[in-house]
Coordinates of C-alpha atoms in Angstrom, one line a residue:
M2 CA 0.0 0.0 0.0
R3 CA 1.5 3.3 -1.1
P4 CA 1.8 5.8 1.8
V5 CA -0.5 8.9 1.6
G6 CA 1.2 12.1 2.5
S7 CA 4.6 13.9 2.4
I8 CA 7.8 13.7 4.4
T9 CA 7.8 16.5 7.0
R10 CA 10.5 18.1 9.1
G11 CA 10.4 15.4 11.8
T12 CA 11.5 17.7 14.7
T13 CA 10.8 16.1 18.1
N14 CA 12.0 16.1 21.7
P15 CA 11.6 13.8 24.7
N16 CA 8.5 14.6 26.7
R17 CA 7.2 16.9 24.0
L18 CA 3.9 15.1 23.8
R19 CA 3.3 14.2 27.4
R20 CA 0.3 16.5 27.7
V21 CA -1.6 14.9 24.9
D22 CA -0.5 11.4 26.0
N23 CA -2.0 12.0 29.4
Y24 CA -5.2 13.2 27.7
I25 CA -5.4 10.1 25.5
A26 CA -5.2 7.9 28.6
Y27 CA -8.0 9.9 30.1
R28 CA -10.2 10.4 27.0
C29 CA -9.6 7.1 25.3
G30 CA -9.0 4.9 28.3
D31 CA -12.4 3.2 28.3
L32 CA -12.2 2.6 24.5
L33 CA -8.8 1.0 24.8
R34 CA -9.8 -1.1 27.8
S35 CA -12.8 -2.6 26.0
S36 CA -10.8 -3.5 22.8
D37 CA -9.8 -7.1 22.3
R38 CA -6.4 -6.0 20.9
P39 CA -5.9 -2.3 21.7
L40 CA -3.8 -0.6 19.1
V41 CA -2.7 3.1 19.0
V42 CA -0.9 4.6 16.0
D43 CA 1.6 7.4 16.4
L44 CA 1.5 9.0 13.0
G45 CA 4.5 10.9 11.9
Y46 CA 6.7 10.2 14.9
G47 CA 9.6 12.1 13.4
A48 CA 13.4 11.9 13.2
T49 CA 13.6 9.7 16.3
P50 CA 11.0 7.2 17.7
I51 CA 11.0 8.7 21.2
T52 CA 7.4 9.9 21.1
A53 CA 6.1 6.4 20.2
I54 CA 8.2 4.9 22.9
E55 CA 6.9 7.3 25.4
L56 CA 3.3 6.9 24.3
R57 CA 3.5 3.1 24.7
S58 CA 5.0 3.5 28.2
R59 CA 2.4 6.0 29.4
L60 CA -0.6 4.0 28.1
A61 CA 0.8 0.8 29.4
A62 CA 1.1 2.3 32.9
A63 CA -2.2 4.3 32.8
V64 CA -4.6 2.1 30.8
R65 CA -3.5 -1.5 29.9
S66 CA -0.2 -3.2 29.9
D67 CA -0.9 -5.0 26.6
I68 CA -1.6 -1.9 24.5
A69 CA 0.3 -2.0 21.3
V70 CA 1.7 1.2 19.7
A71 CA 2.6 1.4 16.0
G72 CA 4.8 4.2 14.8
L73 CA 4.3 5.3 11.2
E74 CA 6.6 7.4 9.1
I75 CA 6.6 8.0 5.3
D76 CA 10.4 8.4 5.3
P77 CA 11.9 4.9 5.0
V78 CA 15.2 6.1 6.6
R79 CA 13.3 7.0 9.8
V80 CA 11.5 3.7 9.8
A81 CA 14.8 1.8 9.5
A82 CA 16.4 3.9 12.2
A83 CA 13.6 3.1 14.6
Q84 CA 13.8 -0.6 14.3
P85 CA 16.4 -1.2 17.0
H86 CA 13.8 0.3 19.5
A87 CA 11.0 -2.0 18.4
D88 CA 9.5 -4.5 20.9
P89 CA 7.0 -6.5 18.9
P90 CA 4.1 -6.9 19.1
L91 CA 3.8 -4.1 21.7
L92 CA 5.9 -1.5 19.9
T93 CA 6.5 -1.6 16.1
F94 CA 7.5 0.8 13.4
H95 CA 6.2 0.8 9.8
R96 CA 6.3 2.9 6.6
G97 CA 2.9 4.6 6.2
G98 CA 1.0 7.8 6.1
F99 CA -2.6 8.9 6.4
E100 CA -3.8 5.5 5.1
L101 CA -2.3 4.1 8.3
A102 CA -0.4 1.4 6.5
G103 CA -3.4 -0.8 6.4
L104 CA -3.7 -1.0 10.2
A105 CA -7.1 -0.7 12.0
P106 CA -6.2 1.1 15.2
D107 CA -8.5 2.2 18.0
V108 CA -6.8 5.6 18.3
V109 CA -4.5 7.6 16.1
R110 CA -2.3 10.4 17.5
A111 CA -1.1 12.8 14.7
F112 CA 0.8 15.7 16.2
N113 CA 2.7 18.4 14.5
V114 CA 2.1 16.7 11.2
L115 CA -0.8 18.6 9.5
R116 CA 0.7 21.9 10.7
Q117 CA 3.1 21.4 7.8
Y118 CA 0.4 20.9 5.2
D119 CA -1.9 23.3 3.4
E120 CA -5.3 23.8 5.2
T121 CA -7.0 22.4 2.1
S122 CA -5.4 19.0 3.0
V123 CA -6.9 18.7 6.5
A124 CA -10.4 17.5 5.8
D125 CA -9.2 14.7 3.5
A126 CA -6.5 13.7 5.9
W127 CA -9.0 13.5 8.8
R128 CA -11.4 11.4 6.7
T129 CA -8.6 9.0 5.7
M130 CA -7.3 8.5 9.2
T131 CA -10.7 7.8 10.7
A132 CA -12.0 5.7 7.8
T133 CA -11.6 2.5 9.7
G134 CA -13.4 3.8 12.8
A135 CA -10.4 5.1 14.7
L136 CA -10.7 8.1 17.1
L137 CA -8.2 10.7 15.9
I138 CA -6.3 13.1 18.2
E139 CA -4.8 15.7 15.9
G140 CA -3.0 18.9 17.0
T141 CA 0.2 20.8 17.5
C142 CA 2.5 22.0 20.3
D143 CA 5.5 24.1 21.0
E144 CA 9.0 22.6 20.9
L145 CA 9.0 21.6 24.6
G146 CA 5.4 20.6 24.9
R147 CA 4.4 23.4 27.2
I148 CA 1.6 24.8 25.0
A149 CA -0.6 22.5 22.9
T150 CA -3.9 22.3 21.3
W151 CA -5.7 19.4 19.7
A152 CA -8.9 18.3 18.0
V153 CA -10.7 15.0 18.8
V154 CA -12.0 13.8 15.4
T155 CA -14.5 10.9 15.0
P156 CA -15.5 9.2 11.7
S157 CA -18.4 11.7 11.7
G158 CA -16.1 14.7 12.0
P159 CA -14.4 16.8 14.7
S160 CA -16.1 16.8 18.1
S161 CA -13.9 18.9 20.4
L162 CA -11.0 21.4 20.7
T163 CA -8.7 21.3 23.7
L164 CA -6.3 24.0 24.8
S165 CA -3.6 22.7 27.2
A166 CA -0.7 24.5 28.9
R167 CA 1.9 23.9 31.5
L168 CA 0.5 26.6 33.7
A169 CA 3.8 27.7 35.2
A170 CA 4.9 28.6 31.6
L171 CA 1.6 30.3 30.6
D172 CA 2.0 34.1 30.2
H173 CA -1.4 34.7 28.6
P174 CA -4.0 32.6 26.8
A175 CA -3.2 34.6 23.6
T176 CA -0.2 32.2 23.3
F177 CA -2.5 29.4 22.2
A178 CA -3.1 31.3 18.9
E179 CA 0.3 30.2 17.7
R180 CA -0.4 26.5 18.2
L181 CA -4.0 26.1 17.0
P182 CA -4.6 23.1 14.8
K183 CA -4.2 23.7 11.1
A184 CA -8.0 23.6 10.6
L185 CA -8.3 26.7 12.8
I186 CA -5.0 28.6 12.8
H187 CA -5.7 30.7 9.7
H188 CA -9.3 31.5 10.9
N189 CA -8.1 33.3 14.0
V190 CA -9.2 36.7 12.7
P191 CA -11.8 39.2 14.0
G192 CA -15.3 38.0 13.4
S193 CA -14.5 34.2 13.6
R194 CA -15.6 32.0 16.5
V195 CA -12.1 30.9 17.4
Y196 CA -11.0 34.5 17.6
E197 CA -13.9 35.2 19.9
L198 CA -13.0 32.3 22.0
L199 CA -9.4 33.4 22.5
T200 CA -10.5 37.0 23.1
T201 CA -13.0 36.0 25.7
L202 CA -10.5 33.7 27.4
G203 CA -7.9 36.4 27.4
A204 CA -10.3 38.9 29.0
A205 CA -11.2 36.3 31.6
W206 CA -7.5 35.8 32.4
D207 CA -6.9 39.6 32.6
A208 CA -9.8 39.9 35.1
S209 CA -8.6 36.9 37.2
A210 CA -5.3 38.1 38.6
T211 CA -4.7 36.6 42.0
P212 CA -1.9 36.4 44.6
F213 CA -2.6 32.7 45.0
G214 CA -0.6 31.5 42.0
V215 CA -1.2 30.7 38.3
R216 CA -3.3 27.5 38.9
Q217 CA -5.8 29.5 40.9
R218 CA -5.8 32.2 38.2
W219 CA -6.4 29.6 35.5
L220 CA -9.3 28.0 37.4
A221 CA -10.9 31.5 37.9
T222 CA -10.3 32.2 34.2
V223 CA -12.1 29.0 33.2
D224 CA -15.0 29.8 35.6
R225 CA -15.4 33.3 34.1
F226 CA -15.1 31.9 30.5
R227 CA -17.7 29.2 30.9
A228 CA -20.3 31.8 31.9
S229 CA -20.6 32.6 28.2
W230 CA -19.0 29.5 26.4
P231 CA -19.8 25.8 26.6
V232 CA -17.0 24.0 28.4
L233 CA -16.5 20.2 28.5
D234 CA -14.9 18.1 31.2
G235 CA -14.5 19.5 34.7
P236 CA -12.2 20.8 37.5
A237 CA -9.9 17.8 37.5
R238 CA -8.9 18.6 33.9
W239 CA -8.9 22.3 34.4
R240 CA -6.3 22.0 37.2
R241 CA -4.0 20.3 34.6
G242 CA -4.1 23.5 32.5
E243 CA -6.7 22.1 30.1
L244 CA -9.8 23.6 28.6
T245 CA -12.0 21.7 26.2
V246 CA -14.9 23.1 24.2
P247 CA -17.2 21.5 21.6
W248 CA -15.9 21.9 18.1
S249 CA -19.2 23.3 17.0
S250 CA -18.5 26.3 19.2
V251 CA -15.5 27.3 17.1
E252 CA -16.6 26.4 13.6

């Protein structure tokens, strides 16, 4: 099967995707526990396989010890370089792209991949990656994983948008604008829903200054924000620096 997609830069760092990995364990845990043979695909793991190795370790600890992770890359050189790190059947590496190399995973994580494509490619890529029924977690983050956003995409389309930050490193919610998923980043202009979201969140942050630390400020910010916007999940996720809204609220 010919891989669908293009070779991208492949930049990665250890622990860069820890925020989204923890979210996958939370959001997809029940799905993976109920699967006969749980499989998660790390699409576009990059120049080194560290993100796939970490994903497998985190999900094994938090969800199920027998979860398998398959790392996919279009670049055959990267696939060959990853093979010494494989631990079949629990950790494998394959040449593949959006078609998922013929695999039928329960969950696909595609991070910092579509950011390097034209926006016109996003809808087709989403459809291709979810065609077998997989739940897709697609997004982007900064180089150290301190600021991240991601969409949860079902076979029926996107369902939610999550903003996530290491709160100690968050200077202002406007920072999220630089890391929006490709489907939204060019729509962050006055008059759009995602622009209104970030503007409202920023105003709530500005009004929530407190001497009790950044976590309390973030919790107060979310509380103000949800007075006018639908917010999913609850305080346990908010304390982690997350905020999730329905995708329909930013379309």
